[in-house]
Amino acid sequence: MNQSFEYSPAPESRAIVNLATSYGLFIDGKFAQGQDGAPFKTIDPATEEVLAEVWGAGPKDVNRAVTAARKAYNQTWRKTSGRERGKYLYRIARIIQERSRELAVLESLDNGKPIRESRDVDIPLVAAHFFYHAGWADKLDYVGLGSSPSAYGVAAQVIPWNFPLLMLAWKVAPALAAGNTVVLKPAETTPLSALWFAEICQQAELPNGVVNIITGDGATGAALVSHPDVDKVAFTGSTEVGRQIAISIAGTKKSLTLELGGKAANIVFDDAPIDQAVEGIVNGIFFNQGHVCCAGSRLLVQESIADAVIDSLKRRLSTLRLGDPLDKNTDIGAINSAPQLAKIVELAKSGELDGANKWQAPCQIPEKGYWFAPTVFTNVTQSHRIAREEIFGPVLSTLTFRTPSEAVEKANNTPFGLSAGIWTEKGSRILQIASQLKAGVIWANTFNRFDPASPFGGFKESGYGREGGRQGMLGYLRPRGK
Amino acid sequence: MPNTMNQVATLTQVTETPNALAEFLRGLPGVDAVGADQRAASLATRSIKTESKRRAIDLAISMIDLTTLEGADTQGKVKAMCAKARHPDPLNSEVPHVAAVCVYPDLVAIASKELVGSGVAVASVATAFPSGRADLQTKLSDTRFAVSQGATEIDMVIDRGAFLSGDYLKVYSEIVATKSACGDAHLKVILETGELATYDNVRRASWLAMIAGADFIKTSTGKVTPAATLPVTLIMLEAVRDFREQTGRMVGVKAAGGIRTAKDAIKYLVLVNETCGPDWLTPQYFRLGASILLNDLLQQRQKMITGHYSGPDYVTID
């Protein structure tokens, strides 16, 4: 009775998400159409179907949003006690938990990520970030800046499309806990969950103007971060844009944190727990279609076990299920946008031209939408583009090493320094290698695990400042009176 | 595989001295417990619905070793269980029979008589089940007796005391001797993973049993908590998968104890499917040792046909 065990489609209900046909901007506690700029459409990358029309905010809209945030800061939020701010954050966290199912579906629709991830990773972490930071709101004396540290004032926050609501939580929760007001711009291709978050702020009766959400493209973001009445800029996204922002605000009073790209090394030693290391490699680079700034995109495997690890990895990748993001059994969803797909295709091509060997997991690519099969390059060298540039897609570059010091050299030989992974059963080796790696986050025998209490951020071209934990709070506070 | 024969020879060599065997077993890649638990938990989130659920339920029924291992077992109890094994749902002949019944050696004769021509195998526990605390001769005569009574499958227990004290060769020799006492009967080796405690030990014991000639490796006796768990079964499945790659021989896995609901059973099938692939998705290579699980599977099966739950009085209690 040998039979294949095909899983029938198990789609999460799309009907639980009621989308409006168009959305305005959320300024001063109200949704309203923008005054300048122009509307644009956001699509489901798995079907290319239009989900809704949103407003691309122009300079006037940006100005209104910053003005509303300034007014709310001066008139309300700076006079609200930490304990009261904490209550609002707890309330938001609870509403997110209550509405987690629809938020997960919405996130998968707009982003293309599998419902399994939005349901089990994104949304629970979003709630966790609000809960965690709610606890900080009345304990700012203990953040390490002396008693009664001051908020900056108005925080301008620009976030990427890979974890839309989670990146919002990383930014908004500490900002509000510290007593700042916020103008946030979600990514052009994933604006919807931020607009729903605006609704949640209304539901939580957060005072008007404390959180403002303006949608739009890069021009909107540029107008926001360069607005003269902004005190603090926080950006997560590409290194190129981060560099432009740093240049544009140089010489101003604005404080800046940047969380940028990465090209993380996932280092597997010959005494690693192989089966779990293979899982870690998969989670490292194929989680969220590789749209993860801290993705373990460079596998550094000890030469003595390289063949065995690559064979196991290929076997494991052959079981990954690519397809409808709303199917509960989908492991790999859609690439977020056509331009991102083009970039992945181009870099994968360069890998082949540079002489690396390409292997792709066998899977049926749907006719519509943007897709890229899980891909592994072997025989990659440090001088190949796919070993140096951030691909931000489901593409793994595999390199080998012979000794621990060679592993460290290769791991650090990159302009980035966001994260790294170490796989070995030997505890002393974990500590020894970790102390030599130039990366903000180092995982040992695991990968891509996040917790609001753990600071996240990079070295070198991966940015500066930390998000999460006590260190993350420092990005939104300064010593009293400064 | 081209060098399969060499590898078999190498594996036999590792049993030549106690040190060689210990070195081999300790040299197996370690298991990271956190990672193994995570992998099992993530596979448990697979959503098996509609047609795939219907097929999974029938597959699970056909993989059951319907078990009674109580001091209070009687001929009447075993007869009733055999009837249930042949026709799990008396009103629906489309329901497949289970893979085997599993009883103590003294009840094998009655079970094999009841099951003649049914396609249901008779399995017997042996070797001083469940503790394994007896001398080898007693264990072997226990085994020979069960086989002589008609058992075609023997579920032996390993000497956990010897394993935990590092006397791997003793465990190995007992399995080899029992295998030989089995004759044509299939040998399932119970690792009693609840007493081995660590995942590293589970992996080592799995390899030890396979090298010694086990046809199946089995999680538990059902008398120790925890019995079968998803992560332990995952590690055993990885072991049989890797053993086939090295030697070409396929060894089965039996998860026994604590699997009570159809939902649980389906999680195990997903684990098999995504770890070893469809080759293992057959009663020949995967079994579920259980008793009350069968009724939940039957109720779920009825529910899928009629659209509503029937209730416990609509399945038989034998």
PDB file of N, CA and C in Angstrom, chain A residues 159-214:
ATOM      1  N   ILE A 159       9.868  52.018   7.133  1.00  0.00           N
ATOM      2  CA  ILE A 159      10.072  50.572   7.310  1.00  0.00           C
ATOM      3  C   ILE A 159       9.979  49.823   5.981  1.00  0.00           C
ATOM      4  N   PRO A 160      10.539  48.623   5.934  1.00  0.00           N
ATOM      5  CA  PRO A 160      10.576  47.850   4.685  1.00  0.00           C
ATOM      6  C   PRO A 160       9.363  46.919   4.540  1.00  0.00           C
ATOM      7  N   TRP A 161       9.390  46.174   3.441  1.00  0.00           N
ATOM      8  CA  TRP A 161       8.233  45.348   3.096  1.00  0.00           C
ATOM      9  C   TRP A 161       8.349  43.896   3.532  1.00  0.00           C
ATOM     10  N   ASN A 162       9.502  43.517   4.107  1.00  0.00           N
ATOM     11  CA  ASN A 162       9.675  42.077   4.354  1.00  0.00           C
ATOM     12  C   ASN A 162       8.895  41.568   5.557  1.00  0.00           C
ATOM     13  N   PHE A 163       8.820  42.387   6.628  1.00  0.00           N
ATOM     14  CA  PHE A 163       7.991  42.045   7.790  1.00  0.00           C
ATOM     15  C   PHE A 163       7.175  43.297   8.123  1.00  0.00           C
ATOM     16  N   PRO A 164       6.170  43.615   7.316  1.00  0.00           N
ATOM     17  CA  PRO A 164       5.555  44.952   7.432  1.00  0.00           C
ATOM     18  C   PRO A 164       5.089  45.302   8.853  1.00  0.00           C
ATOM     19  N   LEU A 165       4.275  44.450   9.441  1.00  0.00           N
ATOM     20  CA  LEU A 165       3.737  44.815  10.750  1.00  0.00           C
ATOM     21  C   LEU A 165       4.782  44.632  11.860  1.00  0.00           C
ATOM     22  N   LEU A 166       5.648  43.658  11.698  1.00  0.00           N
ATOM     23  CA  LEU A 166       6.674  43.431  12.721  1.00  0.00           C
ATOM     24  C   LEU A 166       7.667  44.602  12.762  1.00  0.00           C
ATOM     25  N   MET A 167       8.060  45.091  11.591  1.00  0.00           N
ATOM     26  CA  MET A 167       8.975  46.234  11.557  1.00  0.00           C
ATOM     27  C   MET A 167       8.296  47.464  12.146  1.00  0.00           C
ATOM     28  N   LEU A 168       6.985  47.577  11.898  1.00  0.00           N
ATOM     29  CA  LEU A 168       6.233  48.681  12.514  1.00  0.00           C
ATOM     30  C   LEU A 168       6.311  48.557  14.036  1.00  0.00           C
ATOM     31  N   ALA A 169       6.106  47.335  14.537  1.00  0.00           N
ATOM     32  CA  ALA A 169       6.126  47.127  15.990  1.00  0.00           C
ATOM     33  C   ALA A 169       7.506  47.450  16.563  1.00  0.00           C
ATOM     34  N   TRP A 170       8.562  47.018  15.863  1.00  0.00           N
ATOM     35  CA  TRP A 170       9.925  47.305  16.336  1.00  0.00           C
ATOM     36  C   TRP A 170      10.160  48.801  16.466  1.00  0.00           C
ATOM     37  N   LYS A 171       9.490  49.570  15.598  1.00  0.00           N
ATOM     38  CA  LYS A 171       9.700  51.017  15.595  1.00  0.00           C
ATOM     39  C   LYS A 171       8.731  51.734  16.526  1.00  0.00           C
ATOM     40  N   VAL A 172       7.437  51.427  16.391  1.00  0.00           N
ATOM     41  CA  VAL A 172       6.420  52.208  17.103  1.00  0.00           C
ATOM     42  C   VAL A 172       6.446  51.907  18.607  1.00  0.00           C
ATOM     43  N   ALA A 173       6.576  50.617  18.973  1.00  0.00           N
ATOM     44  CA  ALA A 173       6.462  50.269  20.397  1.00  0.00           C
ATOM     45  C   ALA A 173       7.514  50.986  21.256  1.00  0.00           C
ATOM     46  N   PRO A 174       8.808  50.923  20.919  1.00  0.00           N
ATOM     47  CA  PRO A 174       9.770  51.630  21.784  1.00  0.00           C
ATOM     48  C   PRO A 174       9.604  53.146  21.722  1.00  0.00           C
ATOM     49  N   ALA A 175       9.238  53.667  20.539  1.00  0.00           N
ATOM     50  CA  ALA A 175       9.073  55.119  20.415  1.00  0.00           C
ATOM     51  C   ALA A 175       7.982  55.618  21.364  1.00  0.00           C
ATOM     52  N   LEU A 176       6.838  54.922  21.357  1.00  0.00           N
ATOM     53  CA  LEU A 176       5.739  55.360  22.220  1.00  0.00           C
ATOM     54  C   LEU A 176       6.069  55.119  23.690  1.00  0.00           C
ATOM     55  N   ALA A 177       6.706  53.994  23.992  1.00  0.00           N
ATOM     56  CA  ALA A 177       7.055  53.707  25.390  1.00  0.00           C
ATOM     57  C   ALA A 177       7.963  54.800  25.939  1.00  0.00           C
ATOM     58  N   ALA A 178       8.871  55.285  25.090  1.00  0.00           N
ATOM     59  CA  ALA A 178       9.809  56.310  25.526  1.00  0.00           C
ATOM     60  C   ALA A 178       9.157  57.694  25.570  1.00  0.00           C
ATOM     61  N   GLY A 179       7.974  57.843  24.995  1.00  0.00           N
ATOM     62  CA  GLY A 179       7.268  59.114  25.061  1.00  0.00           C
ATOM     63  C   GLY A 179       7.350  59.960  23.805  1.00  0.00           C
ATOM     64  N   ASN A 180       7.807  59.378  22.696  1.00  0.00           N
ATOM     65  CA  ASN A 180       7.821  60.103  21.422  1.00  0.00           C
ATOM     66  C   ASN A 180       6.478  59.960  20.724  1.00  0.00           C
ATOM     67  N   THR A 181       6.193  60.867  19.804  1.00  0.00           N
ATOM     68  CA  THR A 181       5.095  60.632  18.873  1.00  0.00           C
ATOM     69  C   THR A 181       5.708  60.235  17.537  1.00  0.00           C
ATOM     70  N   VAL A 182       4.871  59.679  16.678  1.00  0.00           N
ATOM     71  CA  VAL A 182       5.398  58.944  15.536  1.00  0.00           C
ATOM     72  C   VAL A 182       4.721  59.341  14.228  1.00  0.00           C
ATOM     73  N   VAL A 183       5.524  59.496  13.170  1.00  0.00           N
ATOM     74  CA  VAL A 183       4.994  59.465  11.809  1.00  0.00           C
ATOM     75  C   VAL A 183       5.703  58.297  11.123  1.00  0.00           C
ATOM     76  N   LEU A 184       4.915  57.328  10.698  1.00  0.00           N
ATOM     77  CA  LEU A 184       5.523  56.129  10.117  1.00  0.00           C
ATOM     78  C   LEU A 184       5.088  55.971   8.666  1.00  0.00           C
ATOM     79  N   LYS A 185       6.071  55.643   7.832  1.00  0.00           N
ATOM     80  CA  LYS A 185       5.742  55.329   6.440  1.00  0.00           C
ATOM     81  C   LYS A 185       6.067  53.864   6.163  1.00  0.00           C
ATOM     82  N   PRO A 186       5.019  53.060   5.876  1.00  0.00           N
ATOM     83  CA  PRO A 186       5.274  51.671   5.499  1.00  0.00           C
ATOM     84  C   PRO A 186       5.790  51.615   4.065  1.00  0.00           C
ATOM     85  N   ALA A 187       6.287  50.446   3.672  1.00  0.00           N
ATOM     86  CA  ALA A 187       6.822  50.291   2.327  1.00  0.00           C
ATOM     87  C   ALA A 187       5.710  50.427   1.288  1.00  0.00           C
ATOM     88  N   GLU A 188       6.108  50.851   0.110  1.00  0.00           N
ATOM     89  CA  GLU A 188       5.168  51.089  -0.974  1.00  0.00           C
ATOM     90  C   GLU A 188       4.370  49.831  -1.327  1.00  0.00           C
ATOM     91  N   THR A 189       5.037  48.661  -1.278  1.00  0.00           N
ATOM     92  CA  THR A 189       4.350  47.444  -1.723  1.00  0.00           C
ATOM     93  C   THR A 189       3.560  46.750  -0.617  1.00  0.00           C
ATOM     94  N   THR A 190       3.733  47.196   0.640  1.00  0.00           N
ATOM     95  CA  THR A 190       3.018  46.532   1.740  1.00  0.00           C
ATOM     96  C   THR A 190       2.435  47.543   2.723  1.00  0.00           C
ATOM     97  N   PRO A 191       1.526  48.406   2.250  1.00  0.00           N
ATOM     98  CA  PRO A 191       1.036  49.453   3.156  1.00  0.00           C
ATOM     99  C   PRO A 191      -0.139  49.023   4.047  1.00  0.00           C
ATOM    100  N   LEU A 192      -0.767  47.874   3.737  1.00  0.00           N
ATOM    101  CA  LEU A 192      -2.088  47.635   4.333  1.00  0.00           C
ATOM    102  C   LEU A 192      -2.064  47.355   5.833  1.00  0.00           C
ATOM    103  N   SER A 193      -1.106  46.537   6.294  1.00  0.00           N
ATOM    104  CA  SER A 193      -1.159  46.211   7.727  1.00  0.00           C
ATOM    105  C   SER A 193      -0.883  47.446   8.577  1.00  0.00           C
ATOM    106  N   ALA A 194      -0.086  48.394   8.066  1.00  0.00           N
ATOM    107  CA  ALA A 194       0.148  49.626   8.834  1.00  0.00           C
ATOM    108  C   ALA A 194      -1.145  50.440   8.936  1.00  0.00           C
ATOM    109  N   LEU A 195      -1.931  50.428   7.851  1.00  0.00           N
ATOM    110  CA  LEU A 195      -3.198  51.157   7.892  1.00  0.00           C
ATOM    111  C   LEU A 195      -4.176  50.478   8.856  1.00  0.00           C
ATOM    112  N   TRP A 196      -4.088  49.147   8.921  1.00  0.00           N
ATOM    113  CA  TRP A 196      -4.926  48.455   9.906  1.00  0.00           C
ATOM    114  C   TRP A 196      -4.443  48.717  11.312  1.00  0.00           C
ATOM    115  N   PHE A 197      -3.145  48.880  11.441  1.00  0.00           N
ATOM    116  CA  PHE A 197      -2.626  49.239  12.750  1.00  0.00           C
ATOM    117  C   PHE A 197      -3.178  50.599  13.174  1.00  0.00           C
ATOM    118  N   ALA A 198      -3.341  51.506  12.200  1.00  0.00           N
ATOM    119  CA  ALA A 198      -3.938  52.815  12.509  1.00  0.00           C
ATOM    120  C   ALA A 198      -5.336  52.626  13.091  1.00  0.00           C
ATOM    121  N   GLU A 199      -6.076  51.706  12.496  1.00  0.00           N
ATOM    122  CA  GLU A 199      -7.412  51.393  13.032  1.00  0.00           C
ATOM    123  C   GLU A 199      -7.326  50.862  14.455  1.00  0.00           C
ATOM    124  N   ILE A 200      -6.308  50.044  14.696  1.00  0.00           N
ATOM    125  CA  ILE A 200      -6.134  49.489  16.044  1.00  0.00           C
ATOM    126  C   ILE A 200      -5.823  50.610  17.034  1.00  0.00           C
ATOM    127  N   CYS A 201      -5.062  51.625  16.595  1.00  0.00           N
ATOM    128  CA  CYS A 201      -4.799  52.784  17.469  1.00  0.00           C
ATOM    129  C   CYS A 201      -6.109  53.495  17.811  1.00  0.00           C
ATOM    130  N   GLN A 202      -6.990  53.600  16.813  1.00  0.00           N
ATOM    131  CA  GLN A 202      -8.295  54.215  17.084  1.00  0.00           C
ATOM    132  C   GLN A 202      -9.072  53.364  18.087  1.00  0.00           C
ATOM    133  N   GLN A 203      -9.039  52.045  17.846  1.00  0.00           N
ATOM    134  CA  GLN A 203      -9.757  51.126  18.722  1.00  0.00           C
ATOM    135  C   GLN A 203      -9.241  51.212  20.157  1.00  0.00           C
ATOM    136  N   ALA A 204      -7.927  51.426  20.297  1.00  0.00           N
ATOM    137  CA  ALA A 204      -7.311  51.521  21.624  1.00  0.00           C
ATOM    138  C   ALA A 204      -7.470  52.920  22.211  1.00  0.00           C
ATOM    139  N   GLU A 205      -8.129  53.810  21.462  1.00  0.00           N
ATOM    140  CA  GLU A 205      -8.343  55.201  21.886  1.00  0.00           C
ATOM    141  C   GLU A 205      -7.033  55.917  22.214  1.00  0.00           C
ATOM    142  N   LEU A 206      -6.022  55.592  21.443  1.00  0.00           N
ATOM    143  CA  LEU A 206      -4.753  56.313  21.567  1.00  0.00           C
ATOM    144  C   LEU A 206      -5.020  57.778  21.208  1.00  0.00           C
ATOM    145  N   PRO A 207      -4.501  58.744  21.980  1.00  0.00           N
ATOM    146  CA  PRO A 207      -4.790  60.154  21.670  1.00  0.00           C
ATOM    147  C   PRO A 207      -4.413  60.508  20.221  1.00  0.00           C
ATOM    148  N   ASN A 208      -5.226  61.379  19.607  1.00  0.00           N
ATOM    149  CA  ASN A 208      -5.002  61.757  18.212  1.00  0.00           C
ATOM    150  C   ASN A 208      -3.594  62.299  17.997  1.00  0.00           C
ATOM    151  N   GLY A 209      -3.005  61.905  16.890  1.00  0.00           N
ATOM    152  CA  GLY A 209      -1.719  62.477  16.511  1.00  0.00           C
ATOM    153  C   GLY A 209      -0.509  61.782  17.100  1.00  0.00           C
ATOM    154  N   VAL A 210      -0.714  60.871  18.050  1.00  0.00           N
ATOM    155  CA  VAL A 210       0.433  60.179  18.645  1.00  0.00           C
ATOM    156  C   VAL A 210       1.062  59.231  17.629  1.00  0.00           C
ATOM    157  N   VAL A 211       0.191  58.552  16.864  1.00  0.00           N
ATOM    158  CA  VAL A 211       0.678  57.737  15.753  1.00  0.00           C
ATOM    159  C   VAL A 211       0.038  58.249  14.468  1.00  0.00           C
ATOM    160  N   ASN A 212       0.854  58.549  13.478  1.00  0.00           N
ATOM    161  CA  ASN A 212       0.364  58.954  12.162  1.00  0.00           C
ATOM    162  C   ASN A 212       0.972  58.015  11.130  1.00  0.00           C
ATOM    163  N   ILE A 213       0.136  57.539  10.209  1.00  0.00           N
ATOM    164  CA  ILE A 213       0.636  56.617   9.186  1.00  0.00           C
ATOM    165  C   ILE A 213       0.449  57.275   7.827  1.00  0.00           C
ATOM    166  N   ILE A 214       1.536  57.486   7.127  1.00  0.00           N
ATOM    167  CA  ILE A 214       1.413  58.016   5.774  1.00  0.00           C
ATOM    168  C   ILE A 214       2.021  57.013   4.802  1.00  0.00           C
TER     169      ILE A 214
END
